Short mmCIF file of C-alpha atoms in Angstrom, two decimals:
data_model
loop_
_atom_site.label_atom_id
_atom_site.label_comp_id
_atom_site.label_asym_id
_atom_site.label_seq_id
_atom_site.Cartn_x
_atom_site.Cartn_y
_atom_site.Cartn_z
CA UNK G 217 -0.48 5.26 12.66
CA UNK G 218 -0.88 6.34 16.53
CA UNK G 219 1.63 8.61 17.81
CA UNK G 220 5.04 6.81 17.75
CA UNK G 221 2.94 3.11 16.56
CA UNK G 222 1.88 1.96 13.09
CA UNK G 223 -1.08 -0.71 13.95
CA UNK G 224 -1.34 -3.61 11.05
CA UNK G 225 -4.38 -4.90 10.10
CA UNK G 226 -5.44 -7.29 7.35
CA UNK G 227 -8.73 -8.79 6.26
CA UNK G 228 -12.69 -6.80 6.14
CA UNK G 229 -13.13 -8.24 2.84
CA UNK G 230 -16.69 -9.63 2.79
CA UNK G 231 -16.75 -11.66 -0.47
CA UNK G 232 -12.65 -13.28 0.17
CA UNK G 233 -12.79 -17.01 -0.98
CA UNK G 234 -10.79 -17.04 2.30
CA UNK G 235 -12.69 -17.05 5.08
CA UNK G 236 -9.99 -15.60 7.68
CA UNK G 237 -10.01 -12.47 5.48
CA UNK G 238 -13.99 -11.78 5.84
CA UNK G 239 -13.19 -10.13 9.25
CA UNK G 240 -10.75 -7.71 10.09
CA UNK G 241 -7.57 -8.68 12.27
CA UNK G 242 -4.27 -8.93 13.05
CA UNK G 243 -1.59 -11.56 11.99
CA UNK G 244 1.89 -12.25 13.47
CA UNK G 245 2.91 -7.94 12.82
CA UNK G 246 1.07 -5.98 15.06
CA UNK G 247 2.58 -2.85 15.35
CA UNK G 248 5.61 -1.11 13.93
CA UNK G 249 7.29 1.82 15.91
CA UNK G 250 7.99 4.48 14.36
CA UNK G 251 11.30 7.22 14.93
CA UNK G 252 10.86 10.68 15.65
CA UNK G 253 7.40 10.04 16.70
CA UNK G 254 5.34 9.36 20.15
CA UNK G 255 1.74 9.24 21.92
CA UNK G 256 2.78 11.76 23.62
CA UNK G 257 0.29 15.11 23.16
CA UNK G 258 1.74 17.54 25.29
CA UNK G 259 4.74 20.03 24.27
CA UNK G 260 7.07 17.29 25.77
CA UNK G 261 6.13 15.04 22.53
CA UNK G 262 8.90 14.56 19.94
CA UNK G 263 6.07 14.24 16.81
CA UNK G 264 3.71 12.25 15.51
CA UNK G 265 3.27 10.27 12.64
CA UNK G 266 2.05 11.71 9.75
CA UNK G 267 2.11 9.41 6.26
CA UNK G 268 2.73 5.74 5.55
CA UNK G 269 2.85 4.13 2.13
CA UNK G 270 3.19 0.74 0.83
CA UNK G 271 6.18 -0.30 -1.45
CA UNK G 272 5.55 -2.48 -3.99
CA UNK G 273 9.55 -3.45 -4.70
CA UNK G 274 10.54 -6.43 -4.37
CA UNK G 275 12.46 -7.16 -0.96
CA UNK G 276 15.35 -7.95 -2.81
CA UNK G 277 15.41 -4.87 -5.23
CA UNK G 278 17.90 -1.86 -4.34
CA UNK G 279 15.50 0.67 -4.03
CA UNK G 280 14.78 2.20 -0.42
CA UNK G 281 17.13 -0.88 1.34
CA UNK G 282 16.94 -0.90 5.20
CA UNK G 283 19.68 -2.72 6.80
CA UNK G 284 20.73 -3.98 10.70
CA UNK G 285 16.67 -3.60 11.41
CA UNK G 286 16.05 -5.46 15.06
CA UNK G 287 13.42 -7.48 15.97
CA UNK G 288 12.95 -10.33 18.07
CA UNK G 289 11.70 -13.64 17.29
CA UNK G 290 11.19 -16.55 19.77
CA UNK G 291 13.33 -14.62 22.67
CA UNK G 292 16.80 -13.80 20.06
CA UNK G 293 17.60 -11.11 17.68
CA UNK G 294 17.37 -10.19 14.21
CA UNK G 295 18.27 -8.10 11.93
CA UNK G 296 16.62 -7.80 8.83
CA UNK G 297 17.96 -6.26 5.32
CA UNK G 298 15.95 -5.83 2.45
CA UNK G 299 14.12 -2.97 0.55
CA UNK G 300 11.27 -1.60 2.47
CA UNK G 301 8.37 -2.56 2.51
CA UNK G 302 6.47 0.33 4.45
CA UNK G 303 7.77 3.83 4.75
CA UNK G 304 6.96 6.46 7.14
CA UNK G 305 6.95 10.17 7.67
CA UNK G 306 7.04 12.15 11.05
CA UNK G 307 5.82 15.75 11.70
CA UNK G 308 9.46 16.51 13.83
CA UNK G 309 11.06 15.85 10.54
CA UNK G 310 11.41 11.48 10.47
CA UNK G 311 11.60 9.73 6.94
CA UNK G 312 12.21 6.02 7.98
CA UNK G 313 11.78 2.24 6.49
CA UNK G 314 10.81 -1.35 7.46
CA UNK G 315 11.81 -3.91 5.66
CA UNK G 316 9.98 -7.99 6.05
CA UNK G 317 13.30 -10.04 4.87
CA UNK G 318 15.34 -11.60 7.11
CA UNK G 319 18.68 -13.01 7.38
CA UNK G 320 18.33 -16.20 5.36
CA UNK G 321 15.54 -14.13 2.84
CA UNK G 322 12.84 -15.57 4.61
CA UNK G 323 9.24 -12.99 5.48
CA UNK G 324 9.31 -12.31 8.62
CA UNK G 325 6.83 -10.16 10.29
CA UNK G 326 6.72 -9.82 13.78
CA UNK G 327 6.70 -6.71 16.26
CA UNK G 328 9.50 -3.91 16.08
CA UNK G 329 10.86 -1.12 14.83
CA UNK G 330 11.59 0.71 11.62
CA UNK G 331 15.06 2.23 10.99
CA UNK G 332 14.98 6.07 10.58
CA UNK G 333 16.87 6.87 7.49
CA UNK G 334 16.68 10.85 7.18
CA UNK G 335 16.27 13.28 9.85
CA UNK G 336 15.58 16.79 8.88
CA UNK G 337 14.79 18.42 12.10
CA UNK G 338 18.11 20.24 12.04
CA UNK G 339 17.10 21.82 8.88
CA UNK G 340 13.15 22.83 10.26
CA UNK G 341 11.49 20.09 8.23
CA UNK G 342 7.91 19.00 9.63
CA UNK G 343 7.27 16.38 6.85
CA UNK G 344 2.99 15.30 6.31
CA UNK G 345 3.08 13.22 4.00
CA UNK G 346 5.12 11.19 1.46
CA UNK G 347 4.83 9.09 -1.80
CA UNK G 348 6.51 7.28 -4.41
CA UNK G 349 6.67 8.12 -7.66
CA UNK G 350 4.65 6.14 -10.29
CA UNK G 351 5.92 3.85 -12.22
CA UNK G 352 9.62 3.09 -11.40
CA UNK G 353 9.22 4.05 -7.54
CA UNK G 354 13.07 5.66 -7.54
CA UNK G 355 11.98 8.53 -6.11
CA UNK G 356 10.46 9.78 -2.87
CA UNK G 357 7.93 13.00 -2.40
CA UNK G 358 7.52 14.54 1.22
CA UNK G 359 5.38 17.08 2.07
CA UNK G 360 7.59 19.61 4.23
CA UNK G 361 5.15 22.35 5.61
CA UNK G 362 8.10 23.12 7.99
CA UNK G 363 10.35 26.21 8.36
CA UNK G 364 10.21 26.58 4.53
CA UNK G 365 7.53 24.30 3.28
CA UNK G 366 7.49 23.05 0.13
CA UNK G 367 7.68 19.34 -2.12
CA UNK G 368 11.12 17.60 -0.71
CA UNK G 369 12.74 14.93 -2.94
CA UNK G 370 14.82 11.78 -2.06
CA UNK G 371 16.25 9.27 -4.60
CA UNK G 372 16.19 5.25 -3.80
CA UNK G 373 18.79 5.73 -1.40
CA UNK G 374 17.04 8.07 0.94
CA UNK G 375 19.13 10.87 -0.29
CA UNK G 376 17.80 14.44 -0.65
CA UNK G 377 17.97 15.58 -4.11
CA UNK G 378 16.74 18.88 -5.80
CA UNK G 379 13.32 18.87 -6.50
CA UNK G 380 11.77 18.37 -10.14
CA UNK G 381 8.76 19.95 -10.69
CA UNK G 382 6.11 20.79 -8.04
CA UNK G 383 6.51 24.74 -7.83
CA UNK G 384 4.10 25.93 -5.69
CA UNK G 385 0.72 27.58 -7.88
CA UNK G 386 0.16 29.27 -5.02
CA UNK G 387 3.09 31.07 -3.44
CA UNK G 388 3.59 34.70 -3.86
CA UNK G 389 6.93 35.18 -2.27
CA UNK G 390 10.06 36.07 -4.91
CA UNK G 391 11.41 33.71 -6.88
CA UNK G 392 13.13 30.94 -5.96
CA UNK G 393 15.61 30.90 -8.80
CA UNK G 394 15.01 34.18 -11.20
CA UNK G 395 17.04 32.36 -14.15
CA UNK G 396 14.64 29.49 -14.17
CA UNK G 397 11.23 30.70 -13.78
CA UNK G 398 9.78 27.06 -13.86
CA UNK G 399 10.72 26.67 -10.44
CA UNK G 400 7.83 28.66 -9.47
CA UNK G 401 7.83 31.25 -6.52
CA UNK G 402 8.96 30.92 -2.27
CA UNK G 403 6.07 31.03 -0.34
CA UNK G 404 5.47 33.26 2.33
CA UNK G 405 3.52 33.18 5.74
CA UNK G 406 -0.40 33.16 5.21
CA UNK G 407 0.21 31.32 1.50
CA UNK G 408 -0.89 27.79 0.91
CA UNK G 409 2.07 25.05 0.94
CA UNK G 410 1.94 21.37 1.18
CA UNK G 411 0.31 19.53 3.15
CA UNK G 412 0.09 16.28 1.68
CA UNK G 413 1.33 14.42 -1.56
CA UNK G 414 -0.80 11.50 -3.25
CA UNK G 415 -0.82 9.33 -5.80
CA UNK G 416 -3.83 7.83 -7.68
CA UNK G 417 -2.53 5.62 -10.36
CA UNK G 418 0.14 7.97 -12.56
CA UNK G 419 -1.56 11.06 -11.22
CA UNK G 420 -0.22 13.21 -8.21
CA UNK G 421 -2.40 15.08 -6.01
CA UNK G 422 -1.08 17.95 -3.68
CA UNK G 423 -2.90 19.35 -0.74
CA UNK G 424 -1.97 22.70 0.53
CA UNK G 425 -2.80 24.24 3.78
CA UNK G 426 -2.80 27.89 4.94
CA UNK G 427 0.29 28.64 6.21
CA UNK G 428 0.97 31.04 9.01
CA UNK G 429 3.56 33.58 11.15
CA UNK G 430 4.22 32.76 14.72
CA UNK G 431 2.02 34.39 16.75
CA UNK G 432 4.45 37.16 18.19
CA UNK G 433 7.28 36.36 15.30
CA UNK G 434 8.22 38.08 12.99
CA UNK G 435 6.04 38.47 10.41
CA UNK G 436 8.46 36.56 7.67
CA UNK G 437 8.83 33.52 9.35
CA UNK G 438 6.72 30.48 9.38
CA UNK G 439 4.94 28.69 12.39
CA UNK G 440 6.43 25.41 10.99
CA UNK G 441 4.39 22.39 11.65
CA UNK G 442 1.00 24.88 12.62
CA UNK G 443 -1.74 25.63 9.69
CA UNK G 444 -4.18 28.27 10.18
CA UNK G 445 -7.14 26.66 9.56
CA UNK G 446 -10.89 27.34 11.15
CA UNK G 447 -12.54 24.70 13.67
CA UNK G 448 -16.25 23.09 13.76
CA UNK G 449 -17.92 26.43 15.23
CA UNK G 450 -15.76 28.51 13.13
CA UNK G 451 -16.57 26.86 9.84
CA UNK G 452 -20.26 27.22 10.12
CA UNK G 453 -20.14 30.34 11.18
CA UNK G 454 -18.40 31.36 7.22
CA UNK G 455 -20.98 29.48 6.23
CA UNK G 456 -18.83 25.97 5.13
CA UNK G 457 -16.72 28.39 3.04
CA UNK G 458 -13.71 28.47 5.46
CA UNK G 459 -11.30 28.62 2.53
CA UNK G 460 -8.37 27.26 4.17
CA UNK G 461 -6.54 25.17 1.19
CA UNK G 462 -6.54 23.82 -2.00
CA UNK G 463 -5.99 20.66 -4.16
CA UNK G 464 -3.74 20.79 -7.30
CA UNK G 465 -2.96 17.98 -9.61
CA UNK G 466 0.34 17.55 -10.97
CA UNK G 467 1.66 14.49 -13.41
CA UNK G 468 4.38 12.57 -12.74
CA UNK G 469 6.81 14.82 -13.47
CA UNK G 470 6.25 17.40 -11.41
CA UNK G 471 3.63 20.03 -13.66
CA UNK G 472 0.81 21.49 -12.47
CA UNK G 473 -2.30 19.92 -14.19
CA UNK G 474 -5.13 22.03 -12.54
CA UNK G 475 -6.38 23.20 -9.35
CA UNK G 476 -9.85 21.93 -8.22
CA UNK G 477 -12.38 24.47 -8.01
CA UNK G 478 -13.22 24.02 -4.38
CA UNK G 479 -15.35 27.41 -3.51
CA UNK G 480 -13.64 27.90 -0.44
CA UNK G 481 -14.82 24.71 0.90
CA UNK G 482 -11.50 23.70 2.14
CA UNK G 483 -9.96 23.56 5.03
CA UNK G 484 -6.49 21.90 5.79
CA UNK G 485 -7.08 19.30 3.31
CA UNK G 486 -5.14 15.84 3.36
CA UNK G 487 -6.48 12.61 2.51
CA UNK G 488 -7.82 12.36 -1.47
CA UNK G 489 -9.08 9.39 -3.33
CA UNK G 490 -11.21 8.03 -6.22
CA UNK G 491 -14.32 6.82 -5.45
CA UNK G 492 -14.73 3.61 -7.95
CA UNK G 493 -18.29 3.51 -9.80
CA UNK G 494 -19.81 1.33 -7.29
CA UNK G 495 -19.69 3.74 -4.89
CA UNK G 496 -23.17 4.90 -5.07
CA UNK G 497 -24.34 8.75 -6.39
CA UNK G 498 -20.45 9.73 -5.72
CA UNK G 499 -18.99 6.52 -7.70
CA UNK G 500 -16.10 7.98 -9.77
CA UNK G 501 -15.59 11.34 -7.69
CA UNK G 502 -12.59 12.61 -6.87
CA UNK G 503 -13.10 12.69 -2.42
CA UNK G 504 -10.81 15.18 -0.51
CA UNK G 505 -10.99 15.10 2.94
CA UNK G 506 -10.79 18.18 5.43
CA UNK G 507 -8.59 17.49 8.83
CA UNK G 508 -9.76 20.58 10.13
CA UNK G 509 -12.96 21.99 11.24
CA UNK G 510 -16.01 19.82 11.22
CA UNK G 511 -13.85 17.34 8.84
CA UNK G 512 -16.06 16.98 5.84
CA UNK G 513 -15.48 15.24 2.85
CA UNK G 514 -15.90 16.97 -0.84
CA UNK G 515 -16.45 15.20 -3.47
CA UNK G 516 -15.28 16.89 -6.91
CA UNK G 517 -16.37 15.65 -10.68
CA UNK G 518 -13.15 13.88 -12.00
CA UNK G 519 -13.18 15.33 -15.78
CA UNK G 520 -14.02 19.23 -14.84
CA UNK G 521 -12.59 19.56 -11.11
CA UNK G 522 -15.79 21.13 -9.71
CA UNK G 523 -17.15 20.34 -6.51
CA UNK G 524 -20.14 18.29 -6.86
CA UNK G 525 -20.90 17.39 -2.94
CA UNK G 526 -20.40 16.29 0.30
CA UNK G 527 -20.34 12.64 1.34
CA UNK G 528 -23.41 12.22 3.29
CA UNK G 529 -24.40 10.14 6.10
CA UNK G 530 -28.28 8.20 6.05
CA UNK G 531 -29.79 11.17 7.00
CA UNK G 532 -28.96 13.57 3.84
CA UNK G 533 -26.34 15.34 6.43
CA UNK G 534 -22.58 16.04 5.83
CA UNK G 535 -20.71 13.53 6.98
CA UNK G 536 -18.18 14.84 9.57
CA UNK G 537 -15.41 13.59 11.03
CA UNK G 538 -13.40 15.63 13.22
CA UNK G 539 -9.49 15.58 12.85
CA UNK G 540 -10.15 13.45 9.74
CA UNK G 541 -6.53 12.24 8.12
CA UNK G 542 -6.41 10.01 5.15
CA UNK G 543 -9.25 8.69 2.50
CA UNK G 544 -8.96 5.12 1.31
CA UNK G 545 -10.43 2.24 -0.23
CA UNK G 546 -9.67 -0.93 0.25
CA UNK G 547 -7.76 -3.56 -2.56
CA UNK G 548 -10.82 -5.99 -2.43
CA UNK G 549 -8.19 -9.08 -2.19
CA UNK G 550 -6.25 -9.07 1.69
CA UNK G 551 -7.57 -5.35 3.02
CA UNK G 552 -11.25 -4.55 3.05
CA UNK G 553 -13.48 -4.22 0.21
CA UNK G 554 -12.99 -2.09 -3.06
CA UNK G 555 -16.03 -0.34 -2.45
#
């Protein structure tokens, strides 16, 4: 995604039998526009947008169903109905679909927009990232590190439902229901809350970033949407130890598996994925990527959770990518190469 635009791509995979998908390009779906979300970068901008998965229903199952979704082919209108194939999350607070079926359930994938189908900007939700459940893909994870960030969850039909699982390991506000202790603690201003939600096969990775108050506010309220997190200059000068997040691991049903033991390495983390065991001195590491300061990535030993290393560039240096979002590899079959 680019502000308000998801850009498709297919292709970059060197060894396809098919030689169209050796290079990298567009087909007939360019770009998908996406509510609650523009290029704008000034104060005047609505949001931006923040996640995008892939769902692997079939168009014709009932789970996550778009309906009346325009787009225009060969000058008239369309509207296509199906289950949704991509979904998208906004920071103002967006959850919305696009579906590929059309009328007559034929693919059709041209220019247009998705269909928002939750807005949560009344209630303070800034969402950064969503995904599906494994396995049956009924349910829907968002990462709300709004006005009171925490795991939000939706059923198939794009319905907010109490969450299951996820309480926070590291909130230290009171707790949210004293009768149930399971459901883990509120957290307050200056704790770490979510940032991001991943899957990796049936395993569920949470990023949390530092939270923080307003500057000005009162102290108990959260600067929704804003992390406190150090930049490039910032970061070196602590000495890469900015310790501005964490990782956590949950399984599918919502319990906390372990925290990785990042040595205050983090800062804002988001994207995470598993290096596969071609990938060099760092094949089967666990990568986390830092969006803020010099944007590093860290890779972590898979069985014990310790930080290992960086990724590295040619010269032995830190690879760094500023403003760094998400970490992935490609399928090896119609979106570059598994490696």
């Amino acid at each position: 995604g680019a502000g308000g635009t998801s850009y498709e791509f297919v292709g970059d995979v060197t060894a396809s039998p098919d030689p169209a998908l050796r290079q990298l390009h567009q087909d007939g779906l360019k770009e998908v526009t996406v509510p609650g979300a523009d290029s704008d970068t000034t104060d005047a901008g609505i949001g931006k947008t923040t996640g995008v998965i892939f769902n692997p229903a079939p168009l014709t199952s009932d789970k996550f169903v778009v309906t009346g979704q325009p787009v225009q082919v060969d000058g008239q209108q369309q509207l296509l109905s199906g289950s949704a194939r991509f979904l998208f999350a906004t920071d103002s607070g967006h959850i919305s679909g696009w579906t590929e079926q059309g009328p007559d359930g034929q693919i059709v994938r041209h220019n247009g927009p998705a269909k928002d189908m939750f807005d949560g900007t009344a209630q303070g939700m800034n969402f950064f990232g969503i995904a599906l459940e494994p396995g049956g893909g009924d349910t829907l994870w968002a990462a709300d590190f709004g006005a009171a960030p925490q795991i939000r969850q939706f059923d198939k039909n794009w319905r907010p439902v109490p969450t299951e699982g996820f309480a926070n390991p590291f909130a230290t506000g009171d707790p949210i229901d004293p009768a149930d202790p399971g459901r883990g603690n509120k957290a307050r201003p200056g704790d770490p809350a979510p940032f991001n939600i991943t899957t990796i096969g049936d395993r569920v990775f949470v990023t949390y970033a530092t939270t923080k108050a307003p500057d000005g506010g009162p102290a108990t309220e959260f600067d929704a949407g804003e992390e406190d997190s150090l930049d490039a200059e910032q970061e070196a000068a602590a000495q890469d130890r900015p310790d501005r997040g964490k990782v956590a691991e949950f399984d599918a049903a919502g319990t906390v598996v372990r925290v990785l033991d990042d040595q205050g390495r983090l800062n804002a983390p988001w994207g995470v994925a598993l290096a596969p065991p071609e990938f060099g001195a760092l094949g089967g590491k666990l990568l986390v990527g830092n969006f803020a300061g010099a944007g590093r990535i860290l890779a972590f030993d898979d069985g014990t959770g310790d930080f290992v290393d960086y990724l590295r560039d040619d010269a032995g240096e830190p690879l760094a990518v500023e403003g760094l979002w998400g970490l992935l590899f490609g399928n090896g079959e119609s979106l570059g190469d598994a490696d």
